[in-house]
Amino acid sequence: LAGVDVAVSGVTLDIATTNRPGARLGPRAIRNASLSLAWERPWPWRVDPLAALRVVDYGDCAPVNDHLQDVAHIEQHVAHIIEAGAASLLLGGDHFIAYPSLRAHAVAYGTISLIHFDAHTDTWLPSGKDINHGTMFYHAAHENIVNPATSTQIGIRTVNEDTLGFNIISAADVHQTSGSIIAAQIRERVKDTPVYITFDIDCLDPAFAPGTGTPVPGGLSTFQALNIIRELRGINLIGMDVVEVAPAYDHAEITALAAAQIAIELLCLFAENRAESSAKNAADDA
């Protein structure tokens, strides 16, 4: 990790699913799909992330058998990346993996703003101390890992009456509003706080991403999601993940391809934000 800017890791875990399993095979599928996307600078970005950043595939954070050990194991994996001076991009794996990743980031950065793309809020009241892919952001909010007041959830189209204070931009809102307006709302909320972006692939409509464990009709198109990400220039992005790709339910790799494109665009966003920050610091010094 010496000199590395971003470490990409797979987390082959799906023991926290509540519907169809299979997301443990997501990292391999996303990597395979990315091969067809790596031949040019991603459109319409001005910065090629693989030219501007030192990016490595850091392999997989292999799961262990005990559920609680998985929390510590993933957290330690991400913490090691952060301590080495790199940013972490995780490929899931079920969405639960965002929780230990956020824990590691909170140790380094303090309370975090969350930009969360999903069909579900994942803030349901847990049964006891249960942490699964539908309750982990409940725990993250109550443990002060993330600040709901500066966070936004995009693409939501399932019922959860208690928002915990998160700003909710439903899938219907996205269909009726331009990506630039939505991104402006998100930027206004996060301001200059440290931001973690988590992207559950079921944020996309099943027409664009059938290969996932809990598909919900009425979601975003791939373009709508990418358009919002592209308009988030200027945020203080510190960490990222793309999760819940379950290849067994995919067709013609369209879900894996969408996830790979989203992961690449997150790298573009990170690279461009870093370039803008460096330019601003140089101007300030001058």
XYZ file of N, CA and C in Angstrom:
858
model
N 0.809 -1.220 0.000
C 0.000 0.000 0.000
C 0.844 1.271 0.000
N 2.148 1.159 0.023
C 3.004 2.343 0.037
C 2.777 3.168 -1.223
N 2.434 4.426 -1.043
C 2.221 5.317 -2.160
C 0.900 5.146 -2.884
N 0.048 4.278 -2.382
C -1.241 4.006 -3.042
C -2.271 5.065 -2.651
N -3.060 5.510 -3.627
C -4.120 6.489 -3.363
C -5.455 5.813 -3.044
N -5.783 4.751 -3.778
C -7.045 4.040 -3.552
C -6.794 2.541 -3.625
N -7.275 1.815 -2.629
C -7.214 0.359 -2.625
C -8.620 -0.186 -2.849
N -8.770 -0.987 -3.878
C -10.053 -1.622 -4.188
C -10.027 -3.030 -3.611
N -11.025 -3.351 -2.792
C -11.082 -4.667 -2.150
C -12.445 -5.310 -2.375
N -12.443 -6.606 -2.523
C -13.699 -7.347 -2.514
C -13.995 -7.852 -1.106
N -15.277 -7.912 -0.766
C -15.693 -8.514 0.507
C -16.714 -9.590 0.162
N -16.282 -10.835 0.215
C -17.080 -11.959 -0.272
C -17.988 -12.489 0.829
N -18.923 -11.646 1.238
C -19.770 -11.942 2.398
C -21.234 -11.758 2.040
N -22.075 -12.724 2.384
C -23.524 -12.494 2.259
C -24.307 -13.231 3.341
N -23.725 -13.336 4.535
C -24.426 -14.008 5.632
C -25.415 -13.082 6.330
N -25.454 -11.792 5.929
C -26.371 -10.842 6.567
C -27.565 -10.527 5.679
N -27.768 -11.295 4.624
C -28.916 -11.062 3.737
C -30.205 -11.512 4.403
N -31.311 -10.886 3.986
C -32.631 -11.278 4.484
C -33.511 -11.838 3.380
N -32.992 -11.910 2.158
C -33.762 -12.477 1.053
C -32.867 -13.449 0.281
N -32.562 -13.175 -0.966
C -31.797 -14.116 -1.775
C -30.291 -13.931 -1.538
N -29.571 -15.003 -1.193
C -28.123 -14.888 -1.038
C -27.436 -14.911 -2.403
N -26.137 -14.720 -2.386
C -25.346 -14.796 -3.608
C -24.429 -13.612 -3.830
N -24.552 -12.563 -2.992
C -23.727 -11.366 -3.183
C -22.264 -11.625 -2.870
N -21.944 -12.753 -2.230
C -20.529 -13.062 -1.971
C -19.760 -13.232 -3.281
N -20.469 -13.509 -4.369
C -19.812 -13.662 -5.669
C -19.772 -12.346 -6.446
N -20.291 -11.280 -5.840
C -20.335 -9.989 -6.516
C -18.975 -9.422 -6.882
N -17.981 -9.432 -5.969
C -16.685 -8.837 -6.319
C -16.070 -9.432 -7.580
N -16.146 -10.743 -7.717
C -15.581 -11.381 -8.909
C -16.315 -10.918 -10.166
N -17.646 -10.838 -10.095
C -18.429 -10.436 -11.254
C -18.147 -8.984 -11.643
N -18.014 -8.114 -10.635
C -17.740 -6.700 -10.923
C -16.367 -6.562 -11.559
N -15.374 -7.262 -11.024
C -14.033 -7.206 -11.606
C -14.058 -7.673 -13.057
N -14.744 -8.791 -13.323
C -14.799 -9.307 -14.692
C -15.448 -8.294 -15.636
N -16.550 -7.688 -15.195
C -17.249 -6.733 -16.037
C -16.421 -5.480 -16.290
N -15.561 -5.132 -15.332
C -14.771 -3.911 -15.470
C -13.744 -4.006 -16.595
N -13.427 -5.220 -17.015
C -12.398 -5.382 -18.048
C -12.780 -4.695 -19.348
N -14.061 -4.656 -19.663
C -14.499 -4.036 -20.915
C -14.613 -2.526 -20.811
N -14.373 -1.964 -19.623
C -14.551 -0.529 -19.413
C -13.229 0.203 -19.213
N -12.136 -0.513 -19.204
C -10.860 0.067 -18.768
C -10.003 0.610 -19.903
N -10.519 0.682 -21.108
C -9.663 0.998 -22.259
C -9.537 2.491 -22.541
N -10.330 3.339 -21.874
C -10.255 4.773 -22.144
C -10.617 5.557 -20.888
N -10.372 6.869 -20.958
C -10.813 7.750 -19.877
C -12.330 7.731 -19.827
N -12.902 7.524 -18.648
C -14.369 7.445 -18.560
C -15.028 8.753 -18.987
N -16.009 8.633 -19.845
C -16.778 9.791 -20.302
C -17.790 10.161 -19.229
N -18.071 11.451 -18.950
C -17.510 12.678 -19.546
C -16.475 13.333 -18.635
N -15.808 12.558 -17.825
C -14.892 13.113 -16.826
C -13.671 13.738 -17.471
N -13.133 14.763 -16.837
C -11.934 15.436 -17.321
C -10.675 14.736 -16.857
N -10.795 13.929 -15.796
C -9.637 13.267 -15.197
C -9.780 11.753 -15.366
N -8.724 11.123 -15.851
C -8.679 9.663 -15.902
C -8.176 9.178 -14.542
N -9.005 8.473 -13.778
C -8.589 8.111 -12.415
C -7.364 7.208 -12.383
N -7.189 6.378 -13.413
C -6.045 5.473 -13.415
C -4.758 6.174 -13.835
N -4.880 7.395 -14.370
C -3.703 8.216 -14.646
C -3.425 9.165 -13.490
N -4.498 9.654 -12.853
C -4.344 10.644 -11.779
C -4.063 10.006 -10.429
N -4.466 8.757 -10.258
C -4.334 8.083 -8.972
C -3.546 6.795 -9.117
N -2.906 6.406 -8.023
C -2.332 5.068 -7.956
C -3.392 4.165 -7.330
N -4.013 3.338 -8.161
C -5.102 2.462 -7.727
C -4.614 1.018 -7.786
N -4.861 0.269 -6.713
C -4.490 -1.142 -6.709
C -5.707 -1.994 -6.368
N -5.735 -3.182 -6.919
C -6.679 -4.198 -6.456
C -6.013 -4.888 -5.279
N -6.562 -4.651 -4.106
C -5.947 -5.130 -2.871
C -6.450 -6.525 -2.487
N -7.105 -7.176 -3.439
C -7.579 -8.530 -3.179
C -8.865 -8.537 -2.375
N -9.207 -9.687 -1.827
C -10.445 -9.844 -1.081
C -10.189 -9.878 0.415
N -11.105 -9.253 1.146
C -11.136 -9.389 2.599
C -11.973 -10.627 2.894
N -11.316 -11.741 3.065
C -12.022 -13.014 3.189
C -12.808 -13.069 4.496
N -14.055 -13.559 4.462
C -14.856 -13.624 5.681
C -14.382 -14.745 6.602
N -14.706 -14.590 7.862
C -14.523 -15.670 8.823
C -15.906 -16.163 9.233
N -15.955 -17.227 9.993
C -17.229 -17.902 10.209
C -18.163 -17.167 11.157
N -17.619 -16.556 12.197
C -18.467 -15.936 13.205
C -18.910 -14.547 12.764
N -20.205 -14.252 12.918
C -20.774 -12.996 12.440
C -20.078 -11.798 13.069
N -19.871 -11.811 14.375
C -19.263 -10.674 15.051
C -17.795 -10.530 14.656
N -17.138 -11.642 14.408
C -15.758 -11.572 13.937
C -15.685 -10.909 12.572
N -16.719 -11.086 11.762
C -16.729 -10.446 10.458
C -16.707 -8.933 10.602
N -17.428 -8.403 11.585
C -17.413 -6.963 11.825
C -15.978 -6.513 12.089
N -15.303 -7.167 13.008
C -13.948 -6.777 13.370
C -12.978 -7.007 12.214
N -13.153 -8.103 11.497
C -12.238 -8.456 10.424
C -12.297 -7.428 9.292
N -13.507 -7.049 8.874
C -13.657 -6.068 7.799
C -13.192 -4.697 8.284
N -13.544 -4.353 9.516
C -13.118 -3.068 10.062
C -11.596 -2.965 10.084
N -10.922 -4.023 10.498
C -9.461 -4.011 10.536
C -8.864 -3.904 9.135
N -9.491 -4.579 8.185
C -9.027 -4.534 6.792
C -9.077 -3.101 6.268
N -10.214 -2.431 6.473
C -10.363 -1.054 5.988
C -9.470 -0.106 6.779
N -9.370 -0.321 8.084
C -8.523 0.536 8.916
C -7.066 0.475 8.452
N -6.612 -0.706 8.071
C -5.238 -0.865 7.596
C -5.009 -0.029 6.331
N -5.995 -0.019 5.440
C -5.899 0.777 4.210
C -5.815 2.263 4.545
N -6.697 2.710 5.444
C -6.727 4.126 5.808
C -5.426 4.541 6.495
N -4.943 3.697 7.401
C -3.705 4.010 8.124
C -2.508 4.109 7.187
N -2.570 3.395 6.044
C -1.481 3.450 5.063
C -1.561 4.703 4.197
N -2.622 5.507 4.386
C -2.757 6.742 3.637
C -3.568 6.622 2.369
N -4.249 5.510 2.174
C -5.059 5.290 0.975
C -6.538 5.410 1.311
N -7.342 5.613 0.270
C -8.794 5.536 0.404
C -9.242 4.125 0.049
N -10.401 3.739 0.550
C -10.923 2.387 0.347
C -12.153 2.410 -0.543
N -12.156 1.553 -1.558
C -13.350 1.271 -2.362
C -13.639 -0.212 -2.217
N -14.746 -0.536 -1.533
C -15.132 -1.929 -1.324
C -16.129 -2.373 -2.387
N -15.979 -3.623 -2.837
C -16.938 -4.270 -3.722
C -17.586 -5.398 -2.941
N -18.927 -5.341 -2.813
C -19.621 -6.359 -2.024
C -20.144 -7.480 -2.877
N -20.551 -8.503 -2.172
C -20.846 -8.554 -0.765
C -22.182 -7.882 -0.447
N -22.863 -8.368 0.617
C -24.122 -7.733 0.987
C -23.852 -6.394 1.666
N -24.912 -5.596 1.825
C -24.744 -4.205 2.235
C -24.264 -4.071 3.678
N -24.357 -5.119 4.435
C -23.859 -5.109 5.801
C -22.399 -4.660 5.878
N -21.624 -4.949 4.832
C -20.185 -4.653 4.870
C -19.910 -3.155 5.017
N -20.901 -2.312 4.693
C -20.707 -0.870 4.863
C -20.547 -0.503 6.331
N -21.151 -1.273 7.220
C -21.112 -0.938 8.647
C -19.691 -1.006 9.226
N -18.973 -2.118 9.096
C -17.596 -2.121 9.607
C -16.695 -1.146 8.852
N -16.973 -0.921 7.574
C -16.193 0.073 6.831
C -16.398 1.464 7.412
N -17.642 1.810 7.706
C -17.930 3.105 8.318
C -17.281 3.223 9.696
N -17.286 2.149 10.449
C -16.645 2.174 11.777
C -15.167 2.537 11.637
N -14.493 1.937 10.674
C -13.075 2.227 10.469
C -12.864 3.676 10.043
N -13.739 4.176 9.175
C -13.608 5.559 8.720
C -13.892 6.547 9.857
N -14.846 6.210 10.728
C -15.177 7.122 11.833
C -14.013 7.253 12.809
N -13.252 6.194 12.995
C -12.078 6.277 13.857
C -11.085 7.295 13.301
N -10.946 7.304 11.974
C -9.966 8.187 11.335
C -10.479 9.598 11.131
N -11.793 9.739 10.864
C -12.323 11.036 10.433
C -13.365 11.629 11.373
N -13.783 10.896 12.380
C -14.887 11.361 13.201
C -16.218 11.021 12.550
N -17.278 11.648 13.028
C -18.619 11.367 12.504
C -18.696 11.729 11.017
N -19.343 10.874 10.251
C -19.309 10.930 8.788
C -20.687 11.281 8.236
N -20.694 11.974 7.097
C -21.924 12.152 6.318
C -22.030 10.993 5.333
N -23.235 10.454 5.201
C -23.463 9.298 4.340
C -24.295 9.709 3.130
N -23.805 9.382 1.951
C -24.614 9.476 0.724
C -24.920 8.047 0.320
N -26.189 7.692 0.400
C -26.617 6.297 0.374
C -27.610 6.091 -0.766
N -27.202 5.347 -1.805
C -28.068 4.994 -2.926
C -28.667 3.612 -2.656
N -30.011 3.520 -2.656
C -30.625 2.250 -2.261
C -32.122 2.300 -2.525
N -32.741 1.118 -2.610
C -34.201 1.032 -2.602
C -34.742 1.027 -1.185
N -33.874 0.735 -0.219
C -34.269 0.565 1.177
C -33.448 1.501 2.063
N -34.046 1.951 3.162
C -33.318 2.851 4.055
C -32.263 2.133 4.886
N -32.476 0.839 5.142
C -31.562 0.049 5.974
C -31.393 0.646 7.367
N -32.472 1.271 7.855
C -32.481 1.840 9.210
C -33.609 1.233 10.040
N -34.004 0.003 9.717
C -35.078 -0.623 10.471
C -34.631 -0.940 11.889
N -35.584 -0.896 12.795
C -35.317 -1.187 14.201
C -34.836 -2.626 14.333
N -33.650 -2.847 14.875
C -33.132 -4.210 14.979
C -33.804 -4.980 16.101
N -33.700 -6.289 16.011
C -34.151 -7.161 17.080
C -32.966 -7.396 18.009
N -32.976 -6.712 19.139
C -31.829 -6.794 20.037
C -30.625 -6.102 19.415
N -29.495 -6.793 19.397
C -28.265 -6.233 18.834
C -28.030 -6.705 17.404
N -29.053 -7.297 16.809
C -28.912 -7.852 15.473
C -28.451 -6.783 14.487
N -27.446 -7.120 13.689
C -26.985 -6.252 12.621
C -27.042 -7.056 11.324
N -27.902 -6.634 10.411
C -27.931 -7.260 9.096
C -27.979 -6.167 8.031
N -28.229 -6.554 6.788
C -28.154 -5.557 5.723
C -29.393 -4.646 5.667
N -30.259 -4.745 6.673
C -31.379 -3.817 6.774
C -31.365 -2.982 8.046
N -30.397 -3.221 8.914
C -30.366 -2.514 10.201
C -29.061 -1.761 10.466
N -28.072 -1.921 9.595
C -26.730 -1.423 9.953
C -26.666 0.094 10.031
N -27.492 0.819 9.262
C -27.438 2.280 9.358
C -28.226 2.793 10.560
N -29.139 1.985 11.096
C -29.744 2.290 12.402
C -28.638 2.324 13.459
N -27.824 1.269 13.471
C -26.726 1.209 14.434
C -25.722 2.333 14.187
N -25.383 2.584 12.927
C -24.392 3.614 12.607
C -24.852 4.985 13.083
N -26.158 5.271 12.932
C -26.682 6.556 13.394
C -26.678 6.639 14.918
N -27.124 5.568 15.580
C -27.208 5.591 17.044
C -25.836 5.533 17.703
N -24.840 5.060 16.992
C -23.480 5.023 17.541
C -22.677 6.259 17.146
N -23.348 7.222 16.490
C -22.712 8.480 16.084
C -21.594 8.259 15.066
N -21.681 7.160 14.339
C -20.730 6.905 13.260
C -21.081 7.778 12.061
N -22.377 7.870 11.761
C -22.844 8.766 10.708
C -23.806 9.776 11.321
N -23.877 10.945 10.712
C -24.771 12.005 11.161
C -25.941 12.112 10.194
N -27.132 11.648 10.578
C -28.274 11.728 9.669
C -28.583 13.151 9.215
N -28.299 14.139 10.045
C -28.622 15.529 9.720
C -27.835 16.045 8.524
N -26.702 15.411 8.211
C -25.915 15.832 7.054
C -25.888 14.760 5.966
N -26.753 13.759 6.095
C -26.725 12.604 5.198
C -27.984 12.533 4.341
N -27.876 11.841 3.205
C -28.993 11.718 2.271
C -29.073 10.296 1.746
N -30.309 9.805 1.616
C -30.568 8.498 1.022
C -31.348 8.711 -0.273
N -30.871 8.121 -1.364
C -31.408 8.380 -2.699
C -31.960 7.092 -3.298
N -33.152 7.186 -3.894
C -33.742 6.047 -4.589
C -34.690 5.228 -3.749
N -34.974 5.674 -2.525
C -35.782 4.898 -1.581
C -37.201 4.705 -2.138
N -37.697 3.480 -2.040
C -39.050 3.165 -2.511
C -39.645 1.995 -1.721
N -39.311 1.922 -0.444
C -39.916 0.982 0.488
C -40.261 1.757 1.762
N -41.218 1.225 2.536
C -41.770 1.967 3.669
C -40.939 1.745 4.924
N -40.530 2.852 5.516
C -39.932 2.847 6.855
C -40.276 4.195 7.465
N -41.210 4.210 8.401
C -41.749 5.472 8.903
C -40.718 6.307 9.657
N -39.769 5.662 10.314
C -38.781 6.388 11.105
C -37.537 6.622 10.261
N -37.329 7.843 9.806
C -36.178 8.164 8.948
C -34.903 8.387 9.744
N -35.014 8.498 11.070
C -33.886 8.801 11.957
C -33.252 10.155 11.651
N -33.915 10.963 10.837
C -33.375 12.270 10.493
C -32.627 12.321 9.181
N -32.502 11.177 8.497
C -31.880 11.181 7.178
C -32.753 11.948 6.186
N -32.133 12.679 5.286
C -32.849 13.285 4.172
C -33.160 12.194 3.151
N -34.444 12.029 2.816
C -34.857 10.971 1.898
C -35.208 11.577 0.543
N -34.522 11.136 -0.486
C -34.884 11.477 -1.867
C -35.366 10.181 -2.511
N -36.674 10.067 -2.666
C -37.259 8.818 -3.143
C -36.946 8.604 -4.621
N -37.203 7.392 -5.091
C -37.048 7.117 -6.515
C -37.968 8.011 -7.331
N -39.202 8.251 -6.830
C -40.130 9.140 -7.531
C -39.565 10.548 -7.636
N -38.911 11.022 -6.569
C -38.276 12.341 -6.603
C -37.222 12.407 -7.706
N -36.435 11.341 -7.834
C -35.390 11.315 -8.851
C -35.997 11.354 -10.242
N -37.093 10.614 -10.441
C -37.728 10.586 -11.761
C -38.311 11.946 -12.147
N -38.626 12.752 -11.160
C -39.289 14.027 -11.427
C -38.362 15.238 -11.339
N -37.084 15.008 -11.018
C -36.156 16.109 -10.771
C -34.852 15.849 -11.515
N -34.167 16.895 -11.930
C -32.902 16.731 -12.633
C -31.806 16.286 -11.672
N -30.826 15.589 -12.210
C -29.711 15.130 -11.401
C -28.930 16.268 -10.789
N -28.823 17.382 -11.504
C -28.063 18.516 -10.977
C -28.748 19.122 -9.763
N -30.078 19.174 -9.772
C -30.809 19.718 -8.622
C -30.667 18.791 -7.420
N -30.793 17.482 -7.656
C -30.650 16.514 -6.566
C -29.246 16.580 -5.972
N -28.243 16.644 -6.835
C -26.864 16.719 -6.342
C -26.633 18.002 -5.556
N -27.242 19.098 -5.999
C -27.097 20.361 -5.266
C -27.690 20.244 -3.869
N -28.827 19.548 -3.745
C -29.442 19.327 -2.435
C -28.510 18.507 -1.537
N -27.880 17.493 -2.130
C -26.974 16.643 -1.356
C -25.752 17.441 -0.917
N -25.167 18.195 -1.841
C -23.973 18.986 -1.510
C -24.268 20.024 -0.433
N -25.453 20.628 -0.511
C -25.823 21.627 0.487
C -25.935 20.987 1.866
N -26.335 19.729 1.906
C -26.518 19.044 3.189
C -25.174 18.596 3.774
N -24.287 18.050 2.921
C -23.023 17.525 3.457
C -21.991 18.628 3.702
N -22.111 19.723 2.934
C -21.141 20.832 3.025
C -19.710 20.288 2.911
N -18.830 20.614 3.866
C -17.435 20.172 3.762
C -17.123 19.019 4.714
N -18.149 18.353 5.231
C -17.937 17.229 6.149
C -17.347 16.039 5.394
N -16.659 15.129 6.086
C -16.175 13.905 5.419
C -17.354 13.041 4.973
N -17.300 12.577 3.721
C -18.436 11.898 3.096
C -18.046 10.491 2.663
N -18.915 9.551 2.979
C -18.784 8.167 2.516
C -19.961 7.886 1.587
N -19.685 7.374 0.389
C -20.750 7.003 -0.552
C -20.902 5.499 -0.557
N -22.118 5.045 -0.306
C -22.430 3.625 -0.371
C -23.513 3.414 -1.420
N -23.273 2.492 -2.341
C -24.207 2.280 -3.452
C -24.676 0.825 -3.466
N -25.917 0.628 -3.034
C -26.573 -0.672 -3.158
C -27.127 -0.760 -4.570
N -26.747 -1.788 -5.311
C -27.128 -1.879 -6.719
C -28.635 -1.989 -6.894
N -29.389 -2.363 -5.828
C -30.846 -2.410 -5.986
C -31.470 -1.013 -5.971
N -30.645 0.029 -5.833
C -31.140 1.378 -6.093
C -31.639 1.478 -7.532
N -30.971 0.738 -8.436
C -31.386 0.729 -9.834
C -32.635 -0.134 -10.003
N -33.449 0.226 -10.963
C -34.611 -0.589 -11.291
C -34.160 -1.979 -11.742
N -34.932 -3.040 -11.450
C -34.539 -4.380 -11.883
C -34.340 -4.514 -13.389
N -34.918 -3.611 -14.170
C -34.656 -3.630 -15.610
C -33.187 -3.359 -15.913
N -32.527 -2.595 -15.028
C -31.126 -2.241 -15.213
C -30.205 -3.064 -14.330
N -30.756 -3.701 -13.299
C -29.937 -4.469 -12.357
C -30.767 -5.601 -11.753
N -31.043 -6.643 -12.528
C -31.823 -7.763 -11.980
C -31.030 -8.641 -11.027
N -29.702 -8.600 -11.112
C -28.869 -9.510 -10.345
C -28.580 -9.014 -8.953
N -29.608 -9.031 -8.115
C -29.446 -8.584 -6.734
C -30.424 -9.332 -5.847
N -30.195 -9.297 -4.557
C -30.963 -10.129 -3.639
C -32.352 -9.631 -3.333
N -32.552 -8.297 -3.342
C -33.859 -7.731 -2.982
C -34.267 -6.670 -4.008
N -34.571 -7.085 -5.242
C -34.944 -6.114 -6.271
C -36.310 -5.498 -5.985
N -36.448 -4.204 -6.311
C -37.707 -3.481 -6.118
C -38.007 -2.695 -7.379
N -39.118 -2.960 -8.057
C -39.447 -2.200 -9.273
C -39.625 -0.707 -8.989
N -39.431 0.089 -10.038
C -39.639 1.525 -9.925
C -38.406 2.312 -9.582
N -37.234 1.717 -9.749
C -36.000 2.367 -9.325
C -35.374 3.252 -10.380
N -34.158 3.668 -10.094
C -33.424 4.564 -10.979
C -32.907 3.819 -12.206
N -32.751 4.554 -13.287
C -31.998 4.029 -14.415
C -30.515 4.176 -14.120
N -29.706 3.449 -14.855
C -28.271 3.586 -14.674
C -27.836 5.022 -14.944
N -28.388 5.633 -15.988
C -28.017 7.014 -16.312
C -28.358 7.962 -15.173
N -29.537 7.816 -14.579
C -29.920 8.727 -13.496
C -28.937 8.647 -12.330
N -28.546 7.428 -11.970
C -27.599 7.266 -10.869
C -26.246 7.877 -11.217
N -25.760 7.591 -12.415
C -24.465 8.122 -12.830
C -24.505 9.636 -12.923
N -25.617 10.169 -13.381
C -25.750 11.614 -13.531
C -25.650 12.322 -12.187
N -26.253 11.730 -11.146
C -26.161 12.322 -9.803
C -24.715 12.260 -9.304
N -24.064 11.104 -9.470
C -22.677 10.964 -9.025
C -21.793 12.004 -9.707
N -21.994 12.199 -10.994
C -21.162 13.141 -11.755
C -21.355 14.583 -11.303
N -22.494 14.867 -10.697
C -22.780 16.231 -10.241
C -22.326 16.474 -8.805
N -21.677 15.478 -8.183
C -21.254 15.618 -6.780
C -19.827 16.138 -6.647
N -19.310 16.719 -7.703
C -17.964 17.289 -7.637
C -17.880 18.298 -6.495
N -16.768 18.222 -5.766
C -16.538 19.184 -4.703
C -16.789 18.672 -3.300
N -17.432 17.502 -3.159
C -17.650 16.970 -1.814
C -16.345 16.401 -1.267
N -16.282 16.272 0.038
C -15.089 15.750 0.704
C -15.200 14.224 0.823
N -14.985 13.550 -0.304
C -15.191 12.108 -0.380
C -14.004 11.379 0.247
N -14.296 10.489 1.222
C -13.228 9.790 1.928
C -13.275 8.270 1.743
N -14.424 7.703 1.356
C -14.541 6.262 1.220
C -15.768 5.886 0.424
N -15.785 4.652 -0.107
C -16.826 4.255 -1.056
C -17.057 2.747 -1.002
N -18.262 2.349 -1.389
C -18.513 0.936 -1.652
C -19.620 0.776 -2.674
N -19.613 -0.372 -3.358
C -20.675 -0.782 -4.287
C -21.022 -2.210 -3.908
N -22.295 -2.468 -3.585
C -22.646 -3.733 -2.934
C -23.899 -4.367 -3.542
N -24.149 -5.604 -3.098
C -25.373 -6.366 -3.352
C -25.520 -6.878 -4.790
N -24.414 -6.994 -5.528
C -24.470 -7.658 -6.830
C -24.482 -9.168 -6.595
N -25.527 -9.825 -7.078
C -25.672 -11.279 -6.915
C -25.725 -11.904 -8.315
N -24.598 -12.361 -8.840
C -24.519 -12.778 -10.245
C -25.468 -13.898 -10.636
N -25.878 -14.731 -9.694
C -26.755 -15.853 -10.039
C -28.084 -15.391 -10.620
N -28.493 -14.170 -10.299
C -29.775 -13.657 -10.776
C -29.597 -12.636 -11.892
N -28.361 -12.487 -12.365
C -28.073 -11.493 -13.398
C -28.420 -12.041 -14.775
N -28.482 -11.133 -15.737
C -28.726 -11.503 -17.133
C -27.735 -10.732 -17.994
N -26.946 -11.464 -18.784
C -25.986 -10.855 -19.710
C -25.028 -9.897 -18.993
N -24.798 -10.123 -17.706
C -23.866 -9.333 -16.893
C -24.265 -7.866 -16.756
N -25.541 -7.531 -16.985
C -25.884 -6.107 -16.980
C -25.790 -5.511 -15.571
N -26.064 -6.302 -14.546
C -25.935 -5.794 -13.175
C -24.471 -5.595 -12.818
N -23.651 -6.575 -13.123
C -22.218 -6.463 -12.844
C -21.606 -5.311 -13.634
N -22.042 -5.128 -14.868
C -21.530 -4.036 -15.693
C -21.926 -2.682 -15.101
N -23.178 -2.567 -14.659
C -23.617 -1.320 -14.025
C -22.800 -1.044 -12.767
N -22.571 -2.071 -11.964
C -21.798 -1.892 -10.731
C -20.362 -1.485 -11.039
N -19.766 -2.104 -12.052
C -18.401 -1.755 -12.432
C -18.326 -0.305 -12.900
N -19.320 0.119 -13.683
C -19.331 1.510 -14.147
C -19.479 2.475 -12.976
N -20.345 2.137 -12.035
C -20.525 2.996 -10.849
C -19.229 3.074 -10.054
N -18.558 1.939 -9.872
C -17.291 1.937 -9.135
C -16.261 2.820 -9.836
N -16.185 2.725 -11.150
C -15.242 3.551 -11.910
C -15.579 5.025 -11.754
N -16.877 5.352 -11.790
C -17.277 6.760 -11.678
C -17.002 7.295 -10.273
N -17.085 6.439 -9.270
C -16.699 6.876 -7.925
C -15.202 7.170 -7.865
N -14.405 6.367 -8.559
C -12.978 6.669 -8.647
C -12.741 7.993 -9.368
N -13.524 8.246 -10.428
C -13.421 9.516 -11.148
C -13.763 10.680 -10.231
N -14.831 10.532 -9.465
C -15.237 11.589 -8.540
C -14.142 11.840 -7.507
N -13.578 10.775 -6.974
C -12.511 10.917 -5.985
C -11.302 11.615 -6.611
N -10.935 11.205 -7.831
C -9.767 11.784 -8.494
C -9.979 13.257 -8.813
N -11.146 13.593 -9.331
C -11.398 14.985 -9.706
C -11.488 15.876 -8.470
N -12.119 15.378 -7.421
C -12.179 16.163 -6.189
C -10.790 16.386 -5.605
N -9.946 15.373 -5.677
C -8.582 15.532 -5.171
C -7.817 16.549 -6.016
N -7.999 16.499 -7.343
C -7.315 17.451 -8.216
C -7.774 18.874 -7.933
N -9.087 19.054 -7.724
C -9.611 20.384 -7.423
C -9.098 20.879 -6.074
N -9.017 19.983 -5.101
C -8.520 20.355 -3.781
C -7.049 20.759 -3.848
N -6.259 20.010 -4.619
C -4.839 20.326 -4.759
C -4.657 21.668 -5.438
N -5.465 21.936 -6.470
C -5.378 23.216 -7.172
C -5.754 24.367 -6.248
N -6.781 24.169 -5.425
C -7.209 25.203 -4.494
C -6.123 25.476 -3.454
N -5.503 24.410 -2.936
C -4.447 24.576 -1.939
C -3.246 25.313 -2.529
N -2.928 24.996 -3.794
C -1.808 25.673 -4.457
C -2.113 27.154 -4.639
N -3.365 27.458 -5.005
C -3.757 28.856 -5.170
C -3.718 29.609 -3.844
N -4.159 28.923 -2.767
C -4.127 29.535 -1.447
C -2.690 29.827 -1.006
N -1.790 28.873 -1.283
C -0.387 29.049 -0.917
C 0.244 30.201 -1.692
N -0.157 30.345 -2.980
C 0.375 31.430 -3.803
C -0.118 32.779 -3.294
